[in-house]
């Protein structure tokens, strides 16, 4: 096998908090234990929410924690054309279709939730005629492109992948992906010609990532990634899902809930040593 290569892939849409520090420390320690390298990737496809000052702050916070990585750092915002090429390959396979639904339309027609509790897309626009699609595209209606998951599954063999855990040195366990529980996922958003799912699989392959370390909150989404890897002929890395840090109410720490950032802790006088110890490193 090629030399283990891992990555930490934060989005610069806010300052890093303790949950990110835990994920980063787990990744660097796993790279160490495996005799490999941890790389950094900046996941900044969302050009409205991601800001260069947050990218600079990611470098600062990770250096403060004592972590380093090979240069150059991959920035997803440099790679839109590569993602569009991949989407076009799926389009040529007849696996992408335009969807004109708003969030409200979807909520009104969904009969069940997806694994994250959001309304499951009921496949409304999969049934539009070609003439209707062309008319709406020509009219300039806001459009996103979705993967026809049923058609995609017909083209793939068994969707198995290997999960390593609870520690990174454990023996891999085979798991079967069930991407259908997400419905027809969006691969090209209304505002940008890609999506988190599409970019992440392209870049893990482009960087030669052998082991993906990510929080358990990303476990179900991995099913979509395994499907996309099969469709695009990309290798499937090993996956290691790690524990999450929860707040007092049992919720995952997050930027949107205003969890204390590493910068806040630093300003209050915490040392990197204390933060690492608090997280078990
Ligand atoms: N960029 C994603 C995030 O900040 C994580 C990337 C991944 O593990 O796929 O949540």
CSV table of C-alpha atoms and ligand atoms in Angstrom, one decimal:
chain,number,residue,atom,x,y,z
A,1,UNK,CA,0.0,0.0,0.0
A,2,UNK,CA,1.1,3.6,-0.6
A,3,UNK,CA,2.4,5.6,2.4
A,4,UNK,CA,-0.5,6.6,4.6
A,5,UNK,CA,-1.8,10.0,3.9
A,6,UNK,CA,-4.4,11.7,6.0
A,7,UNK,CA,-6.0,15.1,5.9
A,8,UNK,CA,-7.8,17.7,8.1
A,9,UNK,CA,-10.2,19.6,6.0
A,10,UNK,CA,-11.9,22.5,7.8
A,11,UNK,CA,-14.1,25.1,6.2
A,12,UNK,CA,-13.0,28.7,6.8
A,13,UNK,CA,-16.5,30.0,7.6
A,14,UNK,CA,-15.7,30.9,11.3
A,15,UNK,CA,-13.0,30.4,13.9
A,16,UNK,CA,-12.0,26.8,14.9
A,17,UNK,CA,-13.4,25.5,18.3
A,18,UNK,CA,-12.4,22.6,20.5
A,19,UNK,CA,-14.3,20.1,18.3
A,20,UNK,CA,-12.0,21.1,15.4
A,21,UNK,CA,-8.9,20.9,17.6
A,22,UNK,CA,-10.0,17.3,18.7
A,23,UNK,CA,-10.4,16.3,15.0
A,24,UNK,CA,-7.1,17.8,14.0
A,25,UNK,CA,-5.2,16.2,16.9
A,26,UNK,CA,-6.8,12.8,16.1
A,27,UNK,CA,-5.8,13.1,12.5
A,28,UNK,CA,-2.1,14.1,13.3
A,29,UNK,CA,-1.8,11.3,15.9
A,30,UNK,CA,-3.3,8.7,13.5
A,31,UNK,CA,-0.8,9.8,10.8
A,32,UNK,CA,2.0,9.4,13.4
A,33,UNK,CA,0.8,5.9,14.5
A,34,UNK,CA,0.5,4.8,10.8
A,35,UNK,CA,3.9,6.2,9.9
A,36,UNK,CA,2.2,8.6,7.4
A,37,UNK,CA,1.6,12.3,6.9
A,38,UNK,CA,-1.3,14.6,7.7
A,39,UNK,CA,-2.2,17.2,5.1
A,40,UNK,CA,-4.3,20.3,5.5
A,41,UNK,CA,-7.1,21.1,3.0
A,42,UNK,CA,-9.1,24.3,3.0
A,43,UNK,CA,-12.8,23.5,2.1
A,44,UNK,CA,-13.9,26.9,0.9
A,45,UNK,CA,-16.3,26.2,-1.9
A,46,UNK,CA,-18.9,28.3,-0.2
A,47,UNK,CA,-17.6,31.6,-1.4
A,48,UNK,CA,-20.3,33.6,0.4
A,49,UNK,CA,-19.6,32.2,3.9
A,50,UNK,CA,-15.8,31.4,3.6
A,51,UNK,CA,-13.4,34.3,4.3
A,52,UNK,CA,-9.6,34.6,3.8
A,53,UNK,CA,-9.3,35.9,7.3
A,54,UNK,CA,-10.7,32.6,8.6
A,55,UNK,CA,-8.3,30.7,6.5
A,56,UNK,CA,-5.4,32.6,8.0
A,57,UNK,CA,-6.9,32.0,11.4
A,58,UNK,CA,-7.0,28.2,10.7
A,59,UNK,CA,-3.2,28.2,10.0
A,60,UNK,CA,-2.6,30.3,13.1
A,61,UNK,CA,-4.7,28.1,15.4
A,62,UNK,CA,-3.2,24.8,14.1
A,63,UNK,CA,0.3,26.1,14.4
A,64,UNK,CA,-0.5,27.2,17.9
A,65,UNK,CA,-1.6,23.7,18.7
A,66,UNK,CA,1.8,22.5,17.5
A,67,UNK,CA,0.7,21.0,14.2
A,68,UNK,CA,2.4,21.3,10.8
A,69,UNK,CA,1.7,20.1,7.3
A,70,UNK,CA,3.3,19.8,3.9
A,71,UNK,CA,2.9,22.8,1.5
A,72,UNK,CA,1.3,23.8,-0.7
A,73,UNK,CA,-2.1,23.6,1.0
A,74,UNK,CA,-5.0,22.7,-1.3
A,75,UNK,CA,-7.8,25.3,-1.5
A,76,UNK,CA,-11.0,24.0,-2.9
A,77,UNK,CA,-11.9,27.5,-4.3
A,78,UNK,CA,-9.0,27.0,-6.8
A,79,UNK,CA,-10.6,23.9,-8.2
A,80,UNK,CA,-14.1,24.6,-9.4
A,81,UNK,CA,-13.2,23.6,-13.0
A,82,UNK,CA,-12.1,20.2,-11.8
A,83,UNK,CA,-15.4,19.7,-9.9
A,84,UNK,CA,-17.3,20.8,-13.0
A,85,UNK,CA,-15.5,18.3,-15.2
A,86,UNK,CA,-16.4,15.5,-12.7
A,87,UNK,CA,-20.1,16.7,-12.7
A,88,UNK,CA,-20.0,16.6,-16.5
A,89,UNK,CA,-18.8,13.1,-16.5
A,90,UNK,CA,-21.8,12.1,-14.4
A,91,UNK,CA,-24.0,14.1,-16.7
A,92,UNK,CA,-22.7,12.2,-19.7
A,93,UNK,CA,-23.6,9.0,-17.8
A,94,UNK,CA,-27.1,10.4,-17.6
A,95,UNK,CA,-26.9,10.4,-13.8
A,96,UNK,CA,-27.5,14.2,-13.1
A,97,UNK,CA,-30.8,16.0,-13.5
A,98,UNK,CA,-31.8,19.6,-13.0
A,99,UNK,CA,-34.0,20.3,-10.0
A,100,UNK,CA,-35.9,23.6,-9.6
A,101,UNK,CA,-37.4,22.9,-6.1
A,102,UNK,CA,-37.0,25.3,-3.3
A,103,UNK,CA,-36.5,24.2,0.3
A,104,UNK,CA,-40.1,25.0,1.0
A,105,UNK,CA,-41.3,22.8,-2.0
A,106,UNK,CA,-39.2,19.9,-0.6
A,107,UNK,CA,-40.4,20.3,2.9
A,108,UNK,CA,-44.0,20.4,1.6
A,109,UNK,CA,-43.6,17.1,-0.3
A,110,UNK,CA,-41.2,15.1,1.8
A,111,UNK,CA,-42.7,12.2,3.6
A,112,UNK,CA,-39.6,11.2,5.6
A,113,UNK,CA,-36.4,12.7,6.9
A,114,UNK,CA,-32.9,12.0,5.7
A,115,UNK,CA,-30.2,10.7,8.1
A,116,UNK,CA,-29.6,14.2,9.4
A,117,UNK,CA,-33.3,14.9,10.0
A,118,UNK,CA,-33.8,17.2,7.0
A,119,UNK,CA,-36.8,16.6,4.7
A,120,UNK,CA,-35.8,13.8,2.3
A,121,UNK,CA,-36.0,15.0,-1.3
A,122,UNK,CA,-39.0,13.1,-2.8
A,123,UNK,CA,-37.6,13.0,-6.4
A,124,UNK,CA,-40.0,15.6,-7.8
A,125,UNK,CA,-37.9,16.9,-10.7
A,126,UNK,CA,-36.6,13.5,-11.7
A,127,UNK,CA,-40.0,13.1,-13.4
A,128,UNK,CA,-39.9,16.4,-15.4
A,129,UNK,CA,-40.1,15.9,-19.2
A,130,UNK,CA,-37.1,17.0,-21.3
A,131,UNK,CA,-39.2,19.8,-22.8
A,132,UNK,CA,-40.1,21.1,-19.4
A,133,UNK,CA,-36.4,21.0,-18.3
A,134,UNK,CA,-35.3,22.9,-21.3
A,135,UNK,CA,-38.0,25.5,-20.9
A,136,UNK,CA,-37.2,26.1,-17.3
A,137,UNK,CA,-33.5,26.2,-17.9
A,138,UNK,CA,-34.0,28.7,-20.8
A,139,UNK,CA,-36.2,30.8,-18.6
A,140,UNK,CA,-33.3,31.1,-16.1
A,141,UNK,CA,-35.1,29.5,-13.2
A,142,UNK,CA,-32.7,28.8,-10.3
A,143,UNK,CA,-31.4,25.3,-10.8
A,144,UNK,CA,-29.4,22.7,-8.8
A,145,UNK,CA,-28.3,19.3,-10.2
A,146,UNK,CA,-29.1,16.1,-8.4
A,147,UNK,CA,-27.7,12.6,-8.6
A,148,UNK,CA,-30.2,10.0,-9.7
A,149,UNK,CA,-29.2,7.6,-6.9
A,150,UNK,CA,-31.4,4.7,-8.1
A,151,UNK,CA,-29.9,4.9,-11.6
A,152,UNK,CA,-26.4,5.2,-10.1
A,153,UNK,CA,-26.9,2.2,-7.9
A,154,UNK,CA,-27.8,0.1,-11.0
A,155,UNK,CA,-24.4,0.9,-12.5
A,156,UNK,CA,-22.4,-0.1,-9.4
A,157,UNK,CA,-21.5,-3.3,-7.9
A,158,UNK,CA,-21.6,-3.8,-4.1
A,159,UNK,CA,-20.9,-0.6,-2.3
A,160,UNK,CA,-18.6,-1.9,0.4
A,161,UNK,CA,-15.9,0.0,2.2
A,162,UNK,CA,-13.6,-0.5,5.1
A,163,UNK,CA,-14.0,1.2,8.5
A,164,UNK,CA,-11.2,1.2,11.1
A,165,UNK,CA,-12.0,1.7,14.7
A,166,UNK,CA,-12.3,2.3,17.6
A,167,UNK,CA,-8.5,3.0,17.2
A,168,UNK,CA,-6.7,3.7,14.0
A,169,UNK,CA,-4.6,0.6,14.4
A,170,UNK,CA,-7.6,-1.7,14.6
A,171,UNK,CA,-8.4,-4.2,11.9
A,172,UNK,CA,-10.6,-2.8,9.1
A,173,UNK,CA,-14.3,-3.9,9.2
A,174,UNK,CA,-16.3,-4.2,6.0
A,175,UNK,CA,-19.4,-2.0,5.8
A,176,UNK,CA,-22.0,-1.6,3.1
A,177,UNK,CA,-23.1,1.9,2.0
A,178,UNK,CA,-26.8,2.7,1.7
A,179,UNK,CA,-26.7,6.0,-0.1
A,180,UNK,CA,-30.4,5.7,-1.0
A,181,UNK,CA,-31.3,6.9,2.5
A,182,UNK,CA,-30.2,10.4,1.4
A,183,UNK,CA,-32.4,10.5,-1.7
A,184,UNK,CA,-31.1,12.2,-4.8
A,185,UNK,CA,-28.4,14.4,-3.3
A,186,UNK,CA,-27.4,17.8,-4.8
A,187,UNK,CA,-24.0,17.6,-6.6
A,188,UNK,CA,-24.1,21.1,-8.1
A,189,UNK,CA,-25.7,23.8,-5.9
A,190,UNK,CA,-27.7,26.7,-7.1
A,191,UNK,CA,-25.0,29.1,-6.1
A,192,UNK,CA,-21.9,27.1,-7.0
A,193,UNK,CA,-21.1,24.4,-9.6
A,194,UNK,CA,-20.2,21.8,-7.0
A,195,UNK,CA,-21.2,20.6,-3.6
A,196,UNK,CA,-19.4,19.4,-0.4
A,197,UNK,CA,-20.0,15.7,-1.4
A,198,UNK,CA,-18.6,16.0,-4.9
A,199,UNK,CA,-15.6,18.1,-4.0
A,200,UNK,CA,-14.6,16.0,-1.0
A,201,UNK,CA,-14.3,12.8,-3.0
A,202,UNK,CA,-12.5,14.4,-5.9
A,203,UNK,CA,-9.9,16.0,-3.5
A,204,UNK,CA,-9.4,12.9,-1.3
A,205,UNK,CA,-8.5,11.1,-4.5
A,206,UNK,CA,-6.4,14.0,-5.9
A,207,UNK,CA,-4.4,14.2,-2.7
A,208,UNK,CA,-3.9,10.4,-2.5
A,209,UNK,CA,-5.7,10.3,0.9
A,210,UNK,CA,-5.5,6.7,2.2
A,211,UNK,CA,-7.3,7.2,5.6
A,212,UNK,CA,-10.1,9.6,6.1
A,213,UNK,CA,-10.5,10.6,9.8
A,214,UNK,CA,-13.7,12.4,10.5
A,215,UNK,CA,-16.3,12.8,13.2
A,216,UNK,CA,-19.2,10.4,13.7
A,217,UNK,CA,-21.5,13.1,12.5
A,218,UNK,CA,-20.1,12.4,9.0
A,219,UNK,CA,-20.6,8.7,9.2
A,220,UNK,CA,-23.8,8.5,7.2
A,221,UNK,CA,-22.7,11.0,4.6
A,222,UNK,CA,-19.8,8.6,3.8
A,223,UNK,CA,-22.3,6.4,2.0
A,224,UNK,CA,-22.7,9.1,-0.7
A,225,UNK,CA,-18.9,9.4,-1.0
A,226,UNK,CA,-18.5,5.7,-1.5
A,227,UNK,CA,-21.1,5.8,-4.3
A,228,UNK,CA,-19.4,8.8,-6.0
A,229,UNK,CA,-16.0,7.1,-5.8
A,230,UNK,CA,-17.4,4.0,-7.6
A,231,UNK,CA,-19.1,6.1,-10.2
A,232,UNK,CA,-16.0,8.2,-10.9
A,233,UNK,CA,-13.5,5.4,-10.7
A,234,UNK,CA,-11.8,6.8,-7.7
A,235,UNK,CA,-10.2,4.7,-4.9
A,236,UNK,CA,-12.1,4.4,-1.6
A,237,UNK,CA,-9.9,5.2,1.4
A,238,UNK,CA,-10.2,3.6,4.8
A,239,UNK,CA,-12.6,5.5,7.1
A,240,UNK,CA,-12.1,6.2,10.8
A,241,UNK,CA,-15.0,7.9,12.6
A,242,UNK,CA,-14.0,9.6,15.8
A,243,UNK,CA,-15.9,10.8,18.9
A,244,UNK,CA,-17.5,14.2,19.0
A,245,UNK,CA,-17.3,16.8,21.7
A,246,UNK,CA,-20.7,17.6,23.1
A,247,UNK,CA,-21.8,20.7,25.0
A,248,UNK,CA,-23.6,20.6,28.4
A,249,UNK,CA,-26.9,20.0,26.6
A,250,UNK,CA,-25.5,17.0,24.6
A,251,UNK,CA,-25.3,19.0,21.3
A,252,UNK,CA,-22.3,18.8,19.1
A,253,UNK,CA,-20.0,21.9,19.3
A,254,UNK,CA,-20.5,24.2,16.3
A,255,UNK,CA,-19.7,27.5,14.9
A,256,UNK,CA,-23.4,28.3,14.5
A,257,UNK,CA,-24.2,27.7,18.1
A,258,UNK,CA,-21.4,30.1,19.1
A,259,UNK,CA,-19.2,27.5,20.8
A,260,UNK,CA,-16.1,28.9,22.4
A,261,UNK,CA,-13.3,29.2,19.8
A,262,UNK,CA,-9.6,28.4,20.3
A,263,UNK,CA,-8.9,32.1,19.9
A,264,UNK,CA,-11.3,32.8,22.9
A,265,UNK,CA,-9.5,30.2,25.0
A,266,UNK,CA,-6.1,31.7,24.0
A,267,UNK,CA,-7.3,35.2,24.9
A,268,UNK,CA,-8.4,33.9,28.3
A,269,UNK,CA,-4.9,32.7,28.9
A,270,UNK,CA,-5.2,29.0,28.0
A,271,UNK,CA,-2.0,27.4,26.7
A,272,UNK,CA,-1.9,24.9,23.8
A,273,UNK,CA,-0.5,22.4,26.3
A,274,UNK,CA,-3.7,22.8,28.4
A,275,UNK,CA,-6.0,22.5,25.4
A,276,UNK,CA,-4.2,19.3,24.2
A,277,UNK,CA,-4.3,17.8,27.7
A,278,UNK,CA,-8.0,18.6,28.1
A,279,UNK,CA,-8.6,16.7,24.8
A,280,UNK,CA,-6.5,13.8,25.9
A,281,UNK,CA,-3.3,14.5,23.9
B,1,LIG,N1,-15.1,20.3,5.6
B,1,LIG,C1,-15.9,19.5,6.4
B,1,LIG,C2,-16.2,20.2,7.7
B,1,LIG,O1,-15.6,21.2,8.0
B,1,LIG,C3,-15.2,18.1,6.8
B,1,LIG,C4,-14.6,17.4,5.7
B,1,LIG,C5,-14.7,15.9,5.8
B,1,LIG,O2,-14.3,15.2,6.7
B,1,LIG,O3,-15.1,15.4,4.8
B,1,LIG,O4,-17.1,19.8,8.4
